[in-house]
Short mmCIF file of C-alpha atoms and ligand atoms in Angstrom, two decimals:
data_model
loop_
_atom_site.label_atom_id
_atom_site.label_comp_id
_atom_site.label_asym_id
_atom_site.label_seq_id
_atom_site.Cartn_x
_atom_site.Cartn_y
_atom_site.Cartn_z
CA UNK A 817 17.57 -12.49 -32.65
CA UNK A 818 19.69 -12.56 -35.91
CA UNK A 819 22.84 -14.44 -36.69
CA UNK A 820 25.53 -12.48 -38.48
CA UNK A 821 27.73 -13.73 -41.25
CA UNK A 822 30.45 -14.34 -38.73
CA UNK A 823 28.15 -16.57 -36.77
CA UNK A 824 27.60 -14.16 -33.93
CA UNK A 825 24.12 -14.05 -32.42
CA UNK A 826 22.87 -10.36 -32.26
CA UNK A 827 19.92 -9.15 -30.22
CA UNK A 828 19.40 -5.76 -31.54
CA UNK A 829 18.06 -3.29 -28.89
CA UNK A 830 19.05 -5.95 -26.37
CA UNK A 831 15.33 -7.17 -26.80
CA UNK A 832 14.60 -10.04 -24.50
CA UNK A 833 18.05 -9.93 -22.81
CA UNK A 834 18.40 -10.22 -19.09
CA UNK A 835 21.62 -8.54 -18.00
CA UNK A 836 21.31 -8.73 -14.13
CA UNK A 837 18.93 -9.36 -11.23
CA UNK A 838 16.71 -6.80 -9.39
CA UNK A 839 14.65 -6.51 -6.35
CA UNK A 840 13.04 -3.12 -7.35
CA UNK A 841 10.35 -3.87 -9.74
CA UNK A 842 8.55 -6.80 -11.32
CA UNK A 843 6.84 -6.55 -14.74
CA UNK A 844 4.81 -9.24 -16.54
CA UNK A 845 4.22 -7.54 -19.78
CA UNK A 846 1.94 -10.37 -21.10
CA UNK A 847 -0.78 -9.71 -18.50
CA UNK A 848 0.12 -6.08 -17.66
CA UNK A 849 1.31 -6.71 -14.13
CA UNK A 850 3.60 -4.27 -12.29
CA UNK A 851 4.98 -4.52 -8.70
CA UNK A 852 7.24 -2.16 -6.96
CA UNK A 853 9.31 -4.04 -4.28
CA UNK A 854 6.59 -6.66 -4.48
CA UNK A 855 3.67 -4.28 -3.98
CA UNK A 856 0.98 -4.12 -6.79
CA UNK A 857 1.04 -0.74 -8.63
CA UNK A 858 -2.79 -0.68 -8.30
CA UNK A 859 -2.67 -0.81 -4.57
CA UNK A 860 0.06 1.79 -4.38
CA UNK A 861 -1.82 4.14 -6.79
CA UNK A 862 -5.03 3.79 -4.93
CA UNK A 863 -3.74 3.88 -1.32
CA UNK A 864 -0.21 5.26 -1.08
CA UNK A 865 1.57 8.62 -1.65
CA UNK A 866 4.67 9.49 -3.63
CA UNK A 867 6.63 10.07 -0.49
CA UNK A 868 5.74 6.61 0.89
CA UNK A 869 6.54 5.00 -2.47
CA UNK A 870 9.95 6.65 -2.59
CA UNK A 871 10.70 5.33 0.85
CA UNK A 872 9.49 1.86 -0.23
CA UNK A 873 11.74 1.88 -3.33
CA UNK A 874 14.89 3.17 -1.71
CA UNK A 875 14.57 1.36 1.69
CA UNK A 876 12.75 -1.77 0.53
CA UNK A 877 9.84 -1.66 2.95
CA UNK A 878 6.83 0.44 3.72
CA UNK A 879 7.54 3.00 6.53
CA UNK A 880 5.90 3.20 9.87
CA UNK A 881 3.98 6.48 10.50
CA UNK A 882 7.08 7.85 12.41
CA UNK A 883 9.55 6.78 9.73
CA UNK A 884 7.37 8.43 7.05
CA UNK A 885 6.96 11.69 9.00
CA UNK A 886 10.73 11.90 9.46
CA UNK A 887 11.40 11.04 5.87
CA UNK A 888 8.93 13.56 4.56
CA UNK A 889 10.32 16.29 6.81
CA UNK A 890 13.71 15.70 5.33
CA UNK A 891 12.45 15.76 1.72
CA UNK A 892 10.66 19.05 2.48
CA UNK A 893 13.73 20.65 3.98
CA UNK A 894 15.91 19.70 0.91
CA UNK A 895 13.95 21.47 -1.70
CA UNK A 896 15.78 24.69 -2.00
CA UNK A 897 18.42 24.98 -4.78
CA UNK A 898 21.58 27.20 -4.59
CA UNK A 899 21.33 30.68 -6.08
CA UNK A 900 24.25 29.76 -8.41
CA UNK A 901 22.01 27.08 -10.02
CA UNK A 902 19.18 29.56 -10.40
CA UNK A 903 21.70 31.76 -12.23
CA UNK A 904 22.57 28.83 -14.50
CA UNK A 905 18.93 28.10 -15.21
CA UNK A 906 18.56 31.87 -16.08
CA UNK A 907 21.44 31.61 -18.53
CA UNK A 908 20.01 28.60 -20.27
CA UNK A 909 16.37 29.49 -19.90
CA UNK A 910 15.73 29.24 -23.74
CA UNK A 911 16.59 25.60 -23.88
CA UNK A 912 14.01 22.72 -23.74
CA UNK A 913 12.96 22.12 -20.07
CA UNK A 914 14.61 18.68 -20.13
CA UNK A 915 17.87 20.21 -21.33
CA UNK A 916 17.67 22.77 -18.42
CA UNK A 917 16.83 20.05 -15.96
CA UNK A 918 19.82 17.96 -17.19
CA UNK A 919 22.12 20.95 -16.95
CA UNK A 920 20.88 22.04 -13.49
CA UNK A 921 21.22 18.52 -12.10
CA UNK A 922 24.69 18.38 -13.45
CA UNK A 923 25.47 21.75 -11.80
CA UNK A 924 24.02 20.54 -8.42
CA UNK A 925 26.84 18.01 -8.17
CA UNK A 926 29.18 20.87 -7.48
CA UNK A 927 27.21 21.78 -4.32
CA UNK A 928 26.49 18.31 -2.97
CA UNK A 929 28.45 17.48 0.15
CA UNK A 930 28.44 13.77 -0.75
CA UNK A 931 29.42 14.04 -4.29
CA UNK A 932 32.46 11.94 -4.09
CA UNK A 933 30.96 9.39 -1.70
CA UNK A 934 29.51 6.41 -3.45
CA UNK A 935 28.58 4.33 -0.35
CA UNK A 936 25.05 3.10 -0.45
CA UNK A 937 23.96 5.58 2.24
CA UNK A 938 25.37 8.49 0.40
CA UNK A 939 23.90 7.34 -2.98
CA UNK A 940 20.44 7.37 -1.34
CA UNK A 941 20.99 10.72 0.35
CA UNK A 942 22.01 12.17 -2.92
CA UNK A 943 19.05 10.59 -4.78
CA UNK A 944 16.68 11.94 -2.15
CA UNK A 945 18.11 15.49 -2.39
CA UNK A 946 17.76 15.36 -6.16
CA UNK A 947 14.19 14.07 -5.84
CA UNK A 948 13.42 16.99 -3.51
CA UNK A 949 15.16 19.58 -5.61
CA UNK A 950 14.17 18.65 -9.19
CA UNK A 951 10.66 20.08 -8.99
CA UNK A 952 12.17 23.37 -7.83
CA UNK A 953 14.41 23.37 -10.90
CA UNK A 954 11.48 22.62 -13.35
CA UNK A 955 9.15 25.14 -11.75
CA UNK A 956 11.75 27.86 -11.50
CA UNK A 957 12.90 27.45 -15.05
CA UNK A 958 9.23 27.78 -16.34
CA UNK A 959 8.71 30.94 -14.36
CA UNK A 960 12.09 32.49 -15.30
CA UNK A 961 11.50 31.88 -19.07
CA UNK A 962 8.15 33.64 -18.69
CA UNK A 963 9.85 36.65 -17.02
CA UNK A 964 8.32 35.66 -13.70
CA UNK A 965 10.07 35.37 -10.24
CA UNK A 966 10.60 31.81 -9.10
CA UNK A 967 8.29 30.67 -6.26
CA UNK A 968 10.08 29.47 -3.11
CA UNK A 969 9.31 25.81 -2.10
CA UNK A 970 6.38 25.63 0.39
CA UNK A 971 7.15 23.30 3.30
CA UNK A 972 3.48 23.09 4.20
CA UNK A 973 2.72 21.23 1.05
CA UNK A 974 3.45 17.61 -0.02
CA UNK A 975 5.88 16.87 -2.85
CA UNK A 976 3.13 16.97 -5.61
CA UNK A 977 1.29 20.08 -4.18
CA UNK A 978 4.57 22.00 -3.70
CA UNK A 979 5.53 21.41 -7.38
CA UNK A 980 2.14 22.74 -8.62
CA UNK A 981 2.40 25.61 -6.27
CA UNK A 982 5.94 26.60 -7.43
CA UNK A 983 4.78 26.31 -11.08
CA UNK A 984 1.66 28.41 -10.92
CA UNK A 985 2.16 30.48 -7.73
CA UNK A 986 -1.31 29.41 -6.76
CA UNK A 987 -2.71 26.95 -4.25
CA UNK A 988 -3.56 23.76 -6.22
CA UNK A 989 -6.90 22.11 -5.57
CA UNK A 990 -7.00 18.89 -3.51
CA UNK A 991 -7.97 16.97 -6.78
CA UNK A 992 -4.99 18.41 -8.67
CA UNK A 993 -2.58 17.56 -5.85
CA UNK A 994 -3.96 14.06 -5.77
CA UNK A 995 -3.73 13.52 -9.53
CA UNK A 996 -0.11 14.78 -9.58
CA UNK A 997 0.75 12.55 -6.58
CA UNK A 998 -0.72 9.45 -8.30
CA UNK A 999 1.06 10.45 -11.58
CA UNK A 1000 4.41 10.66 -9.73
CA UNK A 1001 3.79 7.24 -8.16
CA UNK A 1002 3.04 5.68 -11.55
CA UNK A 1003 6.30 7.08 -12.98
CA UNK A 1004 8.57 6.30 -10.03
CA UNK A 1005 10.25 3.06 -11.27
CA UNK A 1006 9.97 0.67 -14.19
CA UNK A 1007 12.83 -1.88 -14.25
CA UNK A 1008 15.41 -1.74 -17.09
CA UNK A 1009 13.81 0.85 -19.31
CA UNK A 1010 16.23 2.81 -21.53
CA UNK A 1011 16.86 5.66 -19.13
CA UNK A 1012 17.40 3.35 -16.05
CA UNK A 1013 19.72 1.22 -18.21
CA UNK A 1014 21.63 4.38 -19.20
CA UNK A 1015 21.88 5.32 -15.50
CA UNK A 1016 23.12 1.79 -14.68
CA UNK A 1017 25.69 1.81 -17.59
CA UNK A 1018 26.99 5.17 -16.13
CA UNK A 1019 27.06 3.70 -12.58
CA UNK A 1020 28.87 0.55 -13.86
CA UNK A 1021 31.92 2.73 -14.48
CA UNK A 1022 31.78 3.74 -10.81
CA UNK A 1023 30.90 7.27 -11.64
CA UNK A 1024 28.80 9.35 -9.28
CA UNK A 1025 24.94 9.46 -8.78
CA UNK A 1026 24.61 12.94 -10.40
CA UNK A 1027 26.28 11.67 -13.56
CA UNK A 1028 24.05 8.60 -13.69
CA UNK A 1029 20.96 10.75 -13.22
CA UNK A 1030 22.09 13.16 -15.96
CA UNK A 1031 22.43 10.04 -18.25
CA UNK A 1032 18.93 8.98 -17.25
CA UNK A 1033 17.46 12.47 -18.07
CA UNK A 1034 19.19 12.54 -21.38
CA UNK A 1035 17.85 9.21 -22.37
CA UNK A 1036 14.34 9.81 -21.13
CA UNK A 1037 14.01 12.85 -23.38
CA UNK A 1038 13.50 10.92 -26.60
CA UNK A 1039 9.96 10.49 -28.07
CA UNK A 1040 10.28 6.69 -28.03
CA UNK A 1041 10.67 6.88 -24.13
CA UNK A 1042 9.46 9.86 -22.14
CA UNK A 1043 8.43 12.24 -25.00
CA UNK A 1044 5.25 10.40 -25.89
CA UNK A 1045 2.93 12.35 -23.43
CA UNK A 1046 3.84 15.59 -25.27
CA UNK A 1047 3.38 14.04 -28.61
CA UNK A 1048 -0.02 12.53 -27.70
CA UNK A 1049 -1.38 16.06 -26.67
CA UNK A 1050 0.12 17.66 -29.75
CA UNK A 1051 -1.65 14.92 -31.79
CA UNK A 1052 -4.92 15.63 -29.92
CA UNK A 1053 -4.65 19.33 -30.49
CA UNK A 1054 -4.09 18.75 -34.25
CA UNK A 1055 -7.21 16.40 -34.21
CA UNK A 1056 -9.21 19.13 -32.57
CA UNK A 1057 -12.57 17.24 -32.35
CA UNK A 1058 -13.46 13.64 -31.64
CA UNK A 1059 -14.92 13.05 -35.11
CA UNK A 1060 -11.61 13.94 -36.70
CA UNK A 1061 -9.75 11.23 -34.66
CA UNK A 1062 -10.51 8.23 -36.92
CA UNK A 1063 -9.30 9.75 -40.23
CA UNK A 1064 -6.34 11.31 -38.52
CA UNK A 1065 -5.21 8.00 -37.11
CA UNK A 1066 -5.99 5.99 -40.20
CA UNK A 1067 -3.75 8.33 -42.20
CA UNK A 1068 -0.83 7.77 -39.74
CA UNK A 1069 -1.28 4.03 -39.77
CA UNK A 1070 -1.80 3.76 -43.61
CA UNK A 1071 1.51 5.60 -44.05
CA UNK A 1072 3.30 3.22 -41.76
CA UNK A 1073 3.54 5.75 -38.86
CA UNK A 1074 2.89 5.37 -35.18
CA UNK A 1075 0.04 6.63 -33.09
CA UNK A 1076 1.77 8.05 -29.96
CA UNK A 1077 0.90 6.66 -26.61
CA UNK A 1078 0.41 3.19 -27.96
CA UNK A 1079 2.93 0.24 -27.80
CA UNK A 1080 5.56 -0.71 -25.41
CA UNK A 1081 8.64 -2.79 -25.52
CA UNK A 1082 7.65 -4.84 -22.53
CA UNK A 1083 3.88 -4.64 -22.22
CA UNK A 1084 1.93 -6.70 -24.85
CA UNK A 1085 -1.27 -6.07 -22.75
CA UNK A 1086 -2.53 -2.75 -21.49
CA UNK A 1087 0.08 -0.91 -19.48
CA UNK A 1088 -1.31 -1.17 -15.85
CA UNK A 1089 -0.41 2.45 -15.10
CA UNK A 1090 -2.85 3.75 -17.86
CA UNK A 1091 -5.87 2.64 -15.83
CA UNK A 1092 -5.23 5.28 -13.06
CA UNK A 1093 -4.87 8.10 -15.49
CA UNK A 1094 -7.82 7.24 -17.81
CA UNK A 1095 -10.68 7.92 -15.43
CA UNK A 1096 -8.86 11.09 -14.13
CA UNK A 1097 -8.37 12.36 -17.67
CA UNK A 1098 -12.24 12.00 -18.20
CA UNK A 1099 -13.33 13.59 -14.86
CA UNK A 1100 -10.75 16.45 -15.11
CA UNK A 1101 -11.89 17.17 -18.64
CA UNK A 1102 -15.49 17.47 -17.45
CA UNK A 1103 -14.52 19.56 -14.47
CA UNK A 1104 -12.52 21.91 -16.64
CA UNK A 1105 -15.21 22.19 -19.28
CA UNK A 1106 -12.98 20.43 -21.91
CA UNK A 1107 -14.37 16.93 -22.44
CA UNK A 1108 -13.29 16.88 -26.11
CA UNK A 1109 -9.76 15.63 -25.19
CA UNK A 1110 -10.99 12.51 -23.50
CA UNK A 1111 -13.42 12.05 -26.46
CA UNK A 1112 -10.48 12.24 -28.95
CA UNK A 1113 -8.47 9.82 -26.89
CA UNK A 1114 -11.36 7.41 -26.66
CA UNK A 1115 -11.84 7.51 -30.47
CA UNK A 1116 -8.10 6.86 -30.95
CA UNK A 1117 -8.38 3.78 -28.72
CA UNK A 1118 -11.29 2.58 -30.86
CA UNK A 1119 -9.19 2.91 -34.02
CA UNK A 1120 -6.31 1.08 -32.39
CA UNK A 1121 -8.34 -1.83 -31.15
CA UNK A 1122 -7.40 -4.20 -33.98
CA UNK A 1123 -3.73 -3.60 -33.03
CA UNK A 1124 -4.30 -5.21 -29.68
CA UNK A 1125 -3.95 -8.58 -31.43
CA UNK A 1126 -0.40 -7.55 -32.25
CA UNK A 1127 0.27 -6.55 -28.47
CA UNK A 1128 -0.18 -2.76 -29.10
CA UNK A 1129 -2.15 -1.24 -26.22
CA UNK A 1130 -2.19 2.24 -24.64
CA UNK A 1131 0.82 3.00 -22.53
CA UNK A 1132 1.21 5.30 -19.42
CA UNK A 1133 1.86 8.35 -21.54
CA UNK A 1134 -1.52 8.15 -23.46
CA UNK A 1135 -3.68 9.80 -20.84
CA UNK A 1136 -0.91 11.64 -18.98
CA UNK A 1137 -0.62 14.39 -21.58
CA UNK A 1138 -4.30 15.24 -21.38
CA UNK A 1139 -4.16 15.48 -17.60
CA UNK A 1140 -1.18 17.82 -17.67
CA UNK A 1141 -2.72 19.95 -20.36
CA UNK A 1142 -5.89 20.30 -18.38
CA UNK A 1143 -3.93 21.38 -15.30
CA UNK A 1144 -2.58 24.20 -17.53
CA UNK A 1145 1.00 22.76 -17.63
CA UNK A 1146 2.98 23.70 -20.75
CA UNK A 1147 3.35 20.79 -23.09
CA UNK A 1148 7.21 20.98 -23.18
CA UNK A 1149 7.29 20.24 -19.42
CA UNK A 1150 5.37 16.92 -19.73
CA UNK A 1151 8.58 14.89 -20.00
CA UNK A 1152 10.16 16.80 -17.17
CA UNK A 1153 7.22 15.62 -14.93
CA UNK A 1154 8.07 12.04 -15.86
CA UNK A 1155 11.70 12.76 -14.93
CA UNK A 1156 10.63 14.17 -11.49
CA UNK A 1157 8.80 10.94 -10.77
CA UNK A 1158 11.57 8.69 -12.09
CA UNK A 1159 14.58 10.11 -10.00
CA UNK A 1160 13.94 7.67 -7.13
CA UNK A 1161 13.83 4.81 -9.72
CA UNK A 1162 17.11 5.88 -11.31
CA UNK A 1163 18.73 6.17 -7.83
CA UNK A 1164 17.46 2.60 -6.93
CA UNK A 1165 19.00 1.30 -10.14
CA UNK A 1166 22.31 2.93 -9.39
CA UNK A 1167 22.18 1.50 -5.80
CA UNK A 1168 21.50 -2.03 -7.22
CA UNK A 1169 24.26 -1.61 -9.85
CA UNK A 1170 26.82 -0.50 -7.13
CA UNK A 1171 25.76 -3.39 -4.74
CA UNK A 1172 27.12 -5.96 -7.12
CA UNK A 1173 28.94 -3.95 -9.81
CA UNK A 1174 30.29 -5.16 -13.06
CA UNK A 1175 31.25 -2.93 -15.97
CA UNK A 1176 28.45 -3.08 -18.52
CA UNK A 1177 30.19 -3.50 -21.78
CA UNK A 1178 28.50 -5.37 -24.53
CA UNK A 1179 29.86 -6.15 -27.99
CA UNK A 1180 29.04 -5.14 -31.54
CA UNK A 1181 29.83 -7.37 -34.39
CA UNK A 1182 32.24 -5.62 -36.77
CA UNK A 1183 30.80 -5.40 -40.29
CA UNK A 1184 33.26 -3.20 -42.06
CA UNK A 1185 36.39 -3.70 -44.28
CA UNK A 1186 39.54 -5.31 -42.78
CA UNK A 1187 43.34 -4.42 -42.89
CA UNK A 1188 42.90 -1.63 -45.32
CA UNK A 1189 46.36 -0.10 -46.18
CA UNK A 1190 46.98 3.43 -45.00
CA UNK A 1191 47.54 5.94 -47.87
CA UNK A 1192 49.39 9.10 -46.97
CA UNK A 1193 47.31 12.23 -47.52
CA UNK A 1194 49.57 13.42 -50.35
CA UNK A 1195 48.79 10.27 -52.29
CA UNK A 1196 44.96 10.33 -51.94
CA UNK A 1197 42.74 11.40 -54.77
N1 ACO B 1889 1.42 2.77 -33.44
C1 ACO B 1889 1.32 1.93 -34.57
N2 ACO B 1889 2.13 0.86 -34.78
C2 ACO B 1889 3.04 0.57 -33.76
C3 ACO B 1889 3.05 1.37 -32.54
C4 ACO B 1889 2.27 2.50 -32.52
N3 ACO B 1889 2.26 3.38 -31.52
N4 ACO B 1889 4.00 0.89 -31.79
C5 ACO B 1889 4.59 -0.17 -32.35
N5 ACO B 1889 3.92 -0.31 -33.60
C6 ACO B 1889 4.17 -1.45 -34.55
C7 ACO B 1889 5.47 -1.08 -35.28
O1 ACO B 1889 5.17 -0.32 -36.53
C8 ACO B 1889 5.98 -2.45 -35.54
O2 ACO B 1889 5.36 -2.94 -36.73
P1 ACO B 1889 5.93 -3.91 -37.81
O3 ACO B 1889 6.42 -5.13 -37.03
O4 ACO B 1889 4.82 -4.13 -38.81
O5 ACO B 1889 7.17 -3.12 -38.29
C9 ACO B 1889 5.59 -3.31 -34.33
O6 ACO B 1889 4.46 -2.63 -33.88
C10 ACO B 1889 6.72 -3.41 -33.40
O7 ACO B 1889 7.25 -2.09 -33.12
P2 ACO B 1889 8.68 -1.85 -32.58
O8 ACO B 1889 9.05 -0.49 -32.69
O9 ACO B 1889 9.59 -2.88 -33.23
O10 ACO B 1889 8.49 -2.20 -31.05
P3 ACO B 1889 9.37 -1.74 -29.86
O11 ACO B 1889 9.09 -2.65 -28.79
O12 ACO B 1889 10.76 -1.51 -30.31
O13 ACO B 1889 8.76 -0.30 -29.67
C11 ACO B 1889 7.82 1.66 -28.75
C12 ACO B 1889 8.14 0.19 -28.52
C13 ACO B 1889 9.05 2.43 -29.13
C14 ACO B 1889 7.32 2.33 -27.43
C15 ACO B 1889 6.79 1.87 -29.88
O14 ACO B 1889 5.64 1.06 -29.51
C16 ACO B 1889 6.43 3.22 -30.22
O15 ACO B 1889 7.14 3.94 -30.97
N6 ACO B 1889 5.30 3.78 -29.64
C17 ACO B 1889 4.99 5.25 -29.84
C18 ACO B 1889 5.78 6.07 -28.94
C19 ACO B 1889 5.32 5.88 -27.41
O16 ACO B 1889 4.18 5.93 -27.19
N7 ACO B 1889 6.37 5.82 -26.53
C20 ACO B 1889 6.10 5.73 -25.08
C21 ACO B 1889 6.61 4.42 -24.62
S1 ACO B 1889 6.10 4.15 -22.99
C22 ACO B 1889 7.27 4.85 -22.04
O17 ACO B 1889 8.44 5.02 -22.34
C23 ACO B 1889 6.72 5.28 -20.71
#
């Protein structure tokens, strides 16, 4: 916190500021604890499925078998996107996948029967439709830009498996489906992070869900938020071999730079989500005959060990990039995968904002000149 010359207290980046209450997600950054709706992320990552976690987030309780089956059936039946949106994707196919996703989600608002209905039930219906359709957008875009035909959603596959199938036109292995499912669970919700806050600010003006999700996607795109997984893998590719990792990282740090995949605004201990991707990055690397990526990441962790005393540990993105890379996913889609997992979280934030809405409108302390006389253009030099 700083105090300005006018005596105003300023918390830049809203660091440490609570702006509302939530029932969605509890984070204790000092010990690396994360709960969704009260349930420990470790239990969910080990025992649950993305579909079940989405139900938990949006309805506030774990479903019964019957509830989950009906919910899953609905999600599977909502995966198709209109041909017009496929045409739009085709027109903007040269854009970054996050820009294409943002554009396509925006376009979907024109086809959603509930677009003007901001009741809680309609917000959830729209959020679930976007959850179901977004993987179709990301996969279709990747194929269109490669000159390939989009693959139709496969109702026989779960959310994670269907995404991989649409991306590669190939049946994913059980292990790949499971890893993608866990990855979606880990990314589903995370309190008042920058993109959820952006979605809440949009919702606080009483705009619609599609607009709020577009704000979330736009905000997630930056390297300080969702872009780190892509940057970590670029860094690992530049490093090339485990023995190069230490000098590479030292060079970044000696020049005041940041090693991607480390540090977090809230976690000052290890991000609890990283645990579930670390071992999978190692085993997938061995299975794919490319153990060097995990070797490089391990060396980077060693170099960064002294920074733990300053609260800088690996975050969720550190191992995610290597997993996506090993699955053959293009690196510019890594952030989109984060977005696919996070749509339920953004939806929940919008629902909470609507439940007890107040316009989010903070202040900035004016620091410029005052009462400057206006000079007509003919008299300016
Ligand atoms: N490598 C080296 N030093 C770091 C790193 C890092 N990755 N992260 C933070 N630091 C240092 C900063 O240089 C700064 O040092 P200083 O006090 O000597 O100037 C100090 O730690 C505090 O950093 P801030 O940027 O003030 O902390 P903030 O909470 O604002 O930043 C952020 C968090 C943006 C995530 C930061 O740690 C970072 O840039 N990390 C790399 C990018 C990354 O991995 N992003 C993914 C975030 S996780 C997610 O969104 C899912």
